[in-house]
Short mmCIF file of C-alpha atoms in Angstrom, two decimals:
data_model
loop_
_atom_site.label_atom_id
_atom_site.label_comp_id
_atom_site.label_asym_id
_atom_site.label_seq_id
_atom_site.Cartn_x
_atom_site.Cartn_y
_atom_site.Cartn_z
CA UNK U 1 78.35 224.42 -40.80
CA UNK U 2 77.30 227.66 -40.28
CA UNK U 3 78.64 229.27 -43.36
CA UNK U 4 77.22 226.44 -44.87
CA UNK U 5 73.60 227.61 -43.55
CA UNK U 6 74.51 231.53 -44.52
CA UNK U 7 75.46 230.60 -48.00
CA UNK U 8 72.56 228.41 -48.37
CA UNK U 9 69.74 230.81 -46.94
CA UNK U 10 71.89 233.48 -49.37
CA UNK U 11 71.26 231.48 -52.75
CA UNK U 12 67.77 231.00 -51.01
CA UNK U 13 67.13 234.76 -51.03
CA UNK U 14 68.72 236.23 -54.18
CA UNK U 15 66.32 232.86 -55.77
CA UNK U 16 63.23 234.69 -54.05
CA UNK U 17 64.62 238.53 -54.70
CA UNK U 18 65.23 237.21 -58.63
CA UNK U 19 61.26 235.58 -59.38
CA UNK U 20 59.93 238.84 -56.83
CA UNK U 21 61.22 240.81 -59.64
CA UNK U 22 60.30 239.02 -62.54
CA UNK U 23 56.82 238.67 -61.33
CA UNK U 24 56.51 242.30 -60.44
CA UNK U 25 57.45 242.93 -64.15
CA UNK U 26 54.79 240.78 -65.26
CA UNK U 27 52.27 241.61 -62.97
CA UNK U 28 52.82 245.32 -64.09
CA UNK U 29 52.24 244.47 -67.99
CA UNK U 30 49.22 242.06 -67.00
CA UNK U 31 47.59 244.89 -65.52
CA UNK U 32 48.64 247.72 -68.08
CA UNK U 33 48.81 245.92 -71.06
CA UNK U 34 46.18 242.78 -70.08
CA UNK U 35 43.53 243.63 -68.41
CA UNK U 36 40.88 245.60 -69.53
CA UNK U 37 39.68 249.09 -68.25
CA UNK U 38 36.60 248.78 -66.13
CA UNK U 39 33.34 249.79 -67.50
CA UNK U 40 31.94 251.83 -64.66
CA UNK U 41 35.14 253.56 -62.73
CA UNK U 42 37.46 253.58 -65.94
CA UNK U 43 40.80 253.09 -65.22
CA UNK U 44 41.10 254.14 -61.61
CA UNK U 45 40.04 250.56 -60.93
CA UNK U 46 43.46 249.72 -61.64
CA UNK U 47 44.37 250.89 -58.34
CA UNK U 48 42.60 247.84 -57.27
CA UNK U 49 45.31 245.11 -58.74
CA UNK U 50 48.33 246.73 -56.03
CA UNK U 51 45.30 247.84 -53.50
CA UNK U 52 43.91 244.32 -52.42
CA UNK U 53 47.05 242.15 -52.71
CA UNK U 54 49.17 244.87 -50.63
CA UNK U 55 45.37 244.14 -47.91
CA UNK U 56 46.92 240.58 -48.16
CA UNK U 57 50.52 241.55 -47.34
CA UNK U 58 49.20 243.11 -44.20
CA UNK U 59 47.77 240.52 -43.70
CA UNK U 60 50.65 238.53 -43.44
CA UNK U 61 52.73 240.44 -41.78
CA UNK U 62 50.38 240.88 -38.89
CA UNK U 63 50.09 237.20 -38.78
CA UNK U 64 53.38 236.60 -38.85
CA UNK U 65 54.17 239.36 -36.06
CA UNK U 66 51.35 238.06 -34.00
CA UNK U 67 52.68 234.22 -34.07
CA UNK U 68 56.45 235.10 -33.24
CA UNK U 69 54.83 237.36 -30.63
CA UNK U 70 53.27 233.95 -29.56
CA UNK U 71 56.21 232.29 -29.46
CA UNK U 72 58.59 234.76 -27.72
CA UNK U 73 55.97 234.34 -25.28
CA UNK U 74 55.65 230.61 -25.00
CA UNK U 75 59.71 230.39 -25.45
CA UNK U 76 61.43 233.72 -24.92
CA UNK U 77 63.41 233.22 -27.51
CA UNK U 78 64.32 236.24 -29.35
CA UNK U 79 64.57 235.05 -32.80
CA UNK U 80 60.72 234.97 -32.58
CA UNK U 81 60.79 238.25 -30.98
CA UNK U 82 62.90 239.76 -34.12
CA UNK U 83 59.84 237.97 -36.34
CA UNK U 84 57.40 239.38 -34.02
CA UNK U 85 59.18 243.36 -34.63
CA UNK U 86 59.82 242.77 -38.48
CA UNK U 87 56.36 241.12 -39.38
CA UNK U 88 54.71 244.39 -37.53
CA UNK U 89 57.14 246.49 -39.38
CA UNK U 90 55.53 244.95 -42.84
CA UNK U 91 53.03 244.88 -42.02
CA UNK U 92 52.03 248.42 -41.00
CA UNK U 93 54.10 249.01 -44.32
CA UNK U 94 51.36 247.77 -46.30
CA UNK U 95 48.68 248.89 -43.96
CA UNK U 96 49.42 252.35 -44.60
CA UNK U 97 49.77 251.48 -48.93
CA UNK U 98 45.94 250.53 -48.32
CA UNK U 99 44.85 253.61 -45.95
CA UNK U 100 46.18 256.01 -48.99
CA UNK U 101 45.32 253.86 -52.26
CA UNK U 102 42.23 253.02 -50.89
CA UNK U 103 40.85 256.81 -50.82
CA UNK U 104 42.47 257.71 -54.08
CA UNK U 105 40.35 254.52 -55.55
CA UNK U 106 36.86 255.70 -53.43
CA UNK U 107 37.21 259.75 -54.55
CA UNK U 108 36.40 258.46 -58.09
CA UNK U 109 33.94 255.26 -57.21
CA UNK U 110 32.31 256.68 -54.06
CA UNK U 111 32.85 260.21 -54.24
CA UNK U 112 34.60 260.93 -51.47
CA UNK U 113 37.79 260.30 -50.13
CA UNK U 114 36.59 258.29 -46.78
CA UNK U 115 33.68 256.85 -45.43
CA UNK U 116 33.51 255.11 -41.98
CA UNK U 117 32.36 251.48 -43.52
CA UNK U 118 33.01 248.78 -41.33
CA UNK U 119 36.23 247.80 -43.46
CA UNK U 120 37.92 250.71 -43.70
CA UNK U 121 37.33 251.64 -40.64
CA UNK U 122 38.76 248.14 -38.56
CA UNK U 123 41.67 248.19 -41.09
CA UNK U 124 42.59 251.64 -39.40
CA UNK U 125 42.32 250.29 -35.93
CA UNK U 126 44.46 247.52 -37.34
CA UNK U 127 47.25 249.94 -38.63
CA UNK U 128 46.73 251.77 -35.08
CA UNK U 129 47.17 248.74 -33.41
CA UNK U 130 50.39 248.11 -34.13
CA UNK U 131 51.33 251.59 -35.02
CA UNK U 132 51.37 251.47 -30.56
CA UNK U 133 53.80 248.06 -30.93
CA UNK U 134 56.20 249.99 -32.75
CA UNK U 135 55.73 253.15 -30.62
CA UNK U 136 56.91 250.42 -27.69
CA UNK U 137 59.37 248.97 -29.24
CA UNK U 138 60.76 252.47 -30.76
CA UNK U 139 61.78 253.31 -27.30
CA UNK U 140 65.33 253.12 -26.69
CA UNK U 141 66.58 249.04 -26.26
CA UNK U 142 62.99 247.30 -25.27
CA UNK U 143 63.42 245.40 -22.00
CA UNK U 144 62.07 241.67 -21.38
CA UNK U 145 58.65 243.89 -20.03
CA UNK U 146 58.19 246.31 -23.09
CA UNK U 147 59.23 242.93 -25.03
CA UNK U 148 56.27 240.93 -23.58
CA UNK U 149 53.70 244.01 -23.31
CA UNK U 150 54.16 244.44 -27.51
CA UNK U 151 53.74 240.79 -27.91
CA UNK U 152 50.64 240.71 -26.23
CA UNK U 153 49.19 243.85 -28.74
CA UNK U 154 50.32 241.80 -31.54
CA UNK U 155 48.55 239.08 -30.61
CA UNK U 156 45.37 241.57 -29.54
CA UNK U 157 45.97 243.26 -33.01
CA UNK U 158 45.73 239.68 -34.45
CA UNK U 159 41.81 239.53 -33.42
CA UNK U 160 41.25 242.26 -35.48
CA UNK U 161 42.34 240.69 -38.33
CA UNK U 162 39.08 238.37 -39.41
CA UNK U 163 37.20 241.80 -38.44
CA UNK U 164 38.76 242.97 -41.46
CA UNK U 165 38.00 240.29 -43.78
CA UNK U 166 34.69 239.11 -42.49
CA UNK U 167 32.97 242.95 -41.48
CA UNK U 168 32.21 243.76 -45.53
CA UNK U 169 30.44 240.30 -45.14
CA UNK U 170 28.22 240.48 -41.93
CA UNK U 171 27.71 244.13 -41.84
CA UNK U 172 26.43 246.66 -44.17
CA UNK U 173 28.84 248.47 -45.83
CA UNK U 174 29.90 249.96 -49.38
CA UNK U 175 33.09 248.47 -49.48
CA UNK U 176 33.69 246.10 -52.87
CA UNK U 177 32.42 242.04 -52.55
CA UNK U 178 33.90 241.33 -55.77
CA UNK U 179 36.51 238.83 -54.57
CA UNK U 180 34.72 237.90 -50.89
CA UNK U 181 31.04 238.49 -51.70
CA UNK U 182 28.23 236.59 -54.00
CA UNK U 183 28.48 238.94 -56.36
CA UNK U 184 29.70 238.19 -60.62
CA UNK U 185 33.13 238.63 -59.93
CA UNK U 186 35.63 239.44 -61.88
CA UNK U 187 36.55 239.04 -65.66
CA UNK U 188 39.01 236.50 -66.83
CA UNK U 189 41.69 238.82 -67.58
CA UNK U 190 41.33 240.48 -64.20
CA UNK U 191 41.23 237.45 -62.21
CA UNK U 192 44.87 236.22 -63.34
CA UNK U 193 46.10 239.83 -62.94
CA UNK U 194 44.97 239.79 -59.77
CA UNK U 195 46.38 236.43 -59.11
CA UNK U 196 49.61 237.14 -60.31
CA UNK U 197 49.75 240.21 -58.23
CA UNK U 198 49.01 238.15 -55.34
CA UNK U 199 52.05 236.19 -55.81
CA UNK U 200 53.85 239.38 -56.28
CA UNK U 201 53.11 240.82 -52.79
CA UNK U 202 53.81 237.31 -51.17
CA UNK U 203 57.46 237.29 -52.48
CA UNK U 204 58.03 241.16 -51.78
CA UNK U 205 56.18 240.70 -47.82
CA UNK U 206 58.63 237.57 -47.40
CA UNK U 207 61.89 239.14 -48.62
CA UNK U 208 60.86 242.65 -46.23
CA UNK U 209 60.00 240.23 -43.53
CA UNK U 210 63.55 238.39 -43.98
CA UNK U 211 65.36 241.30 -44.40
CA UNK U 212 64.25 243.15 -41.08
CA UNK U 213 64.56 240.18 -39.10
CA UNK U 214 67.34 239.70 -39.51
CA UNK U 215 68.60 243.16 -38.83
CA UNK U 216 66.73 242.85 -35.64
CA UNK U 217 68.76 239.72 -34.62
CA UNK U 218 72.16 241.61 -35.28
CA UNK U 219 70.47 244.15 -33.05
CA UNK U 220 69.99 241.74 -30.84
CA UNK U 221 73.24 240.32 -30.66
CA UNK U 222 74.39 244.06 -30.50
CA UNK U 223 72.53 244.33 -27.41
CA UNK U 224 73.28 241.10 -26.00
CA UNK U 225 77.46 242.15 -26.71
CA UNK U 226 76.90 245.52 -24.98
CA UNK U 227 75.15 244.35 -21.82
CA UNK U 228 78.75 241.70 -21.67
CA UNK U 229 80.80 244.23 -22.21
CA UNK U 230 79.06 246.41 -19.07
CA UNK U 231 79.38 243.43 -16.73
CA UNK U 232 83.27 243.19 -17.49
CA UNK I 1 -37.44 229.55 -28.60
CA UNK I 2 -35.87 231.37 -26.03
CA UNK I 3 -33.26 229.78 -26.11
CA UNK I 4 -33.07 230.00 -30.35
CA UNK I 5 -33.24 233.31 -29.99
CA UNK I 6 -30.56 233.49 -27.42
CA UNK I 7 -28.20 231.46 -29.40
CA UNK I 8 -28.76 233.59 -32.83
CA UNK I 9 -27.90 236.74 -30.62
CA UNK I 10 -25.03 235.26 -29.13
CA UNK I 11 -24.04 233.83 -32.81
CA UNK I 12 -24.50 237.34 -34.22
CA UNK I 13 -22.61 239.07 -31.47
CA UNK I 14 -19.61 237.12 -31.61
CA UNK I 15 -19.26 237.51 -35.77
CA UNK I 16 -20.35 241.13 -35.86
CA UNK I 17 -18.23 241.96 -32.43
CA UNK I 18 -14.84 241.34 -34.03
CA UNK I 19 -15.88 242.85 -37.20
CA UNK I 20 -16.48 245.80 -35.84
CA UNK I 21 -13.68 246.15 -33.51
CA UNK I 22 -11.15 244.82 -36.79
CA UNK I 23 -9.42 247.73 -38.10
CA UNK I 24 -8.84 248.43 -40.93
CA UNK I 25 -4.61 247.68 -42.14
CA UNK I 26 -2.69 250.95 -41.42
CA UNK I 27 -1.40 252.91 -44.47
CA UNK I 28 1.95 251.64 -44.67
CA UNK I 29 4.15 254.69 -43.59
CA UNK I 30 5.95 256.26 -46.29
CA UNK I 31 9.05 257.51 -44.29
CA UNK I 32 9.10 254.09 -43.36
CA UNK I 33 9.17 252.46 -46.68
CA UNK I 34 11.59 255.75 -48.03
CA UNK I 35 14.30 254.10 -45.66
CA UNK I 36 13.61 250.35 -46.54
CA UNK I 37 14.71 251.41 -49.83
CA UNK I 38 17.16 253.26 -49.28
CA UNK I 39 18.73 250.69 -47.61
CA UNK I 40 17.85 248.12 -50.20
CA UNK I 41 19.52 250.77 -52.58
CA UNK I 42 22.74 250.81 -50.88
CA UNK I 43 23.17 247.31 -50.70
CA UNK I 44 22.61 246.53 -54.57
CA UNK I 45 24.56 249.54 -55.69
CA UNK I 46 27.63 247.82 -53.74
CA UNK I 47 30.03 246.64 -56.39
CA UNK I 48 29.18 243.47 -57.32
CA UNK I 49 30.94 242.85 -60.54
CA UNK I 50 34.04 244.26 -62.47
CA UNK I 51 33.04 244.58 -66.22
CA UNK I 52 35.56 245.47 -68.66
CA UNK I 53 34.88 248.89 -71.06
CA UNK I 54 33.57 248.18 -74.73
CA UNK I 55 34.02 251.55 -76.73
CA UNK I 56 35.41 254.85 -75.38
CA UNK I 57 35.04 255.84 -71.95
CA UNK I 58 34.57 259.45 -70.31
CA UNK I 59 35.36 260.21 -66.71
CA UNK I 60 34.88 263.35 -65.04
CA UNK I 61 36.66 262.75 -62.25
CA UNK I 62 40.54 262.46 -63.56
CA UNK I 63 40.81 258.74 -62.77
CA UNK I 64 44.40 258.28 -64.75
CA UNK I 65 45.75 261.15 -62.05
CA UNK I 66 44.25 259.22 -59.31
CA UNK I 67 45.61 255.94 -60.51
CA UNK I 68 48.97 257.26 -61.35
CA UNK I 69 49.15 258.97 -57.35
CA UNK I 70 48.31 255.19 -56.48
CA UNK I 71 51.74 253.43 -57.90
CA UNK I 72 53.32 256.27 -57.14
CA UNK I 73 52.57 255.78 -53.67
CA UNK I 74 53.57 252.17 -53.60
CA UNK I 75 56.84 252.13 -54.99
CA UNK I 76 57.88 255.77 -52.60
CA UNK I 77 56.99 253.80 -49.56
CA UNK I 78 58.59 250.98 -50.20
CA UNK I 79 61.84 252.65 -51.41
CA UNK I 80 61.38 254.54 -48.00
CA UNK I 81 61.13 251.07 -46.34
CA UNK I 82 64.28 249.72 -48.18
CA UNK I 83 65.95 253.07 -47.33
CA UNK I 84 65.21 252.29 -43.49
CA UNK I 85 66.61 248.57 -43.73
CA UNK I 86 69.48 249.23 -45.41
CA UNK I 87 70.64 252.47 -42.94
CA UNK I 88 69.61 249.96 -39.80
CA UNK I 89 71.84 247.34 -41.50
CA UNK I 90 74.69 249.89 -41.46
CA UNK I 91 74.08 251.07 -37.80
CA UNK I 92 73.77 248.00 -36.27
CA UNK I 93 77.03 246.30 -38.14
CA UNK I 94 79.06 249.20 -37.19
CA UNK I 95 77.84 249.05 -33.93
CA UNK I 96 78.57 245.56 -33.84
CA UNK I 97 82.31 246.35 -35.24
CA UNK I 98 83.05 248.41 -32.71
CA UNK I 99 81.42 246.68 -29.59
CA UNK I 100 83.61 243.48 -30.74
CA UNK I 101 87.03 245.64 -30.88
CA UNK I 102 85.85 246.50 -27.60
CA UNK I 103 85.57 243.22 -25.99
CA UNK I 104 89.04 242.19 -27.87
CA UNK I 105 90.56 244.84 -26.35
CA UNK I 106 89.15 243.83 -23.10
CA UNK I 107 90.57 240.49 -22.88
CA UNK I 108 93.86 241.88 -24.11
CA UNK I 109 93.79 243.67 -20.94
#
């Protein structure tokens, strides 16, 4: 039965591996080959098509940290708790894609490299915020209280999160309101780029997220088999 | 005709009173208004709209270096982040490997 599962869940990920790569290939001609350059920044606004979707990536991997955080709490199970560790792993991943694409993309539209706008500057406290989970977990074979005490960040960093997305909104900032704002948007060509893109970074944040959780569980189990093998 | 008179002095005291003591609207302060627009400014030169290039384009800033550090960026951290997975994959199974031989060799005992 359980082979049955592993062989399953293995067709299930070399299905999700195999369209992550096709789309990444087409995403990467749609924004080369498709879309046009923009009038004002020139092509440095290309930086924008792997900028904002990788935003969305964090996105979900600090979601998906911060609810098996959640759970581990509610259940102490630690399959959650191996969800909770690889969705902050991700997720500071892509965090740290948009804290250096991000300047590269503002030295040519804003001048400088950073500016403390209200986005930029809660998607660093965001990438802080679980830059200390990891820090806690990093230590040596976390205990049921380091365990619980990085669940609890995730699900502080987790607050942060509609910060993020809603601060270019309710405060003044120069950040872009192309996508979130009231503004014209973007051109046809740019929108499916973008959309495609999107779909891009939701395959590659699922397959990362599968992949470390599950080395987390064997670490689990590695843990679990050395803490029997103490008591014998 | 007292009391006319005494009502068109009142009369003309209470219209000419607040006349007098009205002043006059203050110059609107131009340090003021400066930073009203400058904040009115930043706000409409926020991007707005992406509007693809007709005709050729000059940059001063290199924008294709910029873009190109971008991508680059991308695919070295996540090769990094593969690198990671993979080389905790191998740890932990060997780890795993041995701790089982262990225990095997424990109940051998």
């Amino acid at each position: 039965m359980s082979g049955t599962r592993q062989s399953g869940s293995s067709t299930v990920w070399s299905l999700l591996l195999f369209a992550t790569l096709a789309l990444f290939a087409a995403t990467l001609y749609a924004i080369f080959i498709v879309a046009p350059v923009e009038q004002q920044m020139g092509i440095v606004q290309k930086i924008f098509y792997f900028h904002v979707p990788s935003a969305y990536a964090m996105y979900i991997g600090f979601g998906v940290s911060a609810v098996g955080s959640a759970v581990y709490l509610l259940k102490r199970d630690p399959r959650w708790d191996a969800l909770g560790v690889a969705g902050a792993e991700v997720g500071t991943l892509f965090c740290l894609i948009v804290l250096l694409t991000g300047p590269l993309w503002a030295r040519k539209a804003w001048g400088v490299w950073w500016t403390w706008d209200p986005r930029l500057t809660t998607t660093l406290l965001a990438g802080m915020i679980f830059a200390a989970y990891l820090a806690l977990r990093s230590m040596g074979d976390a205990g049921e209280v380091e365990k619980r005490f990085a669940a609890g960040l995730a699900l502080f960093g987790l607050v942060d999160l509609p910060l993020i997305h809603y601060s270019v909104q309710r405060w003044r900032g120069v950040h872009p309101t192309v996508i979130t704002g009231k503004g014209g948007g973007l051109e046809s060509e740019m929108y499916w780029t973008l959309g495609l893109s999107f779909i891009a970074f939701t395959g590659l944040a699922a397959l990362l997220i599968w992949a470390r959780a599950s080395v987390e569980r064997q670490r689990e189990e590695s843990a679990r088999l050395r803490l029997e093998l103490m008591h014998r | 005709m007292r009391a006319l008179i005494a009502a068109l002095v009142l009369g003309c005291t209470m219209l000419i009173t607040p006349m007098a003591l009205a002043e006059s609207p203050p110059e609107p302060d131009t340090a003021d208004s400066e930073a009203q627009d400058a904040q009115e400014d930043a706000a409409t030169e926020r991007a707005t709209q992406f509007v693809g290039v007709e005709g050729p384009e000059a940059e001063s800033v290199p924008g294709g270096a910029l873009m190109l550090a971008a991508y680059a960026i991308v695919w070295v951290l996540l090769f990094l982040f593969l690198l990671r997975i993979r080389g905790l994959q191998r740890q932990t199974a060997e780890e795993l490997e041995r701790l089982s031989a262990q225990i095997r060799a424990s109940e051998d005992r």
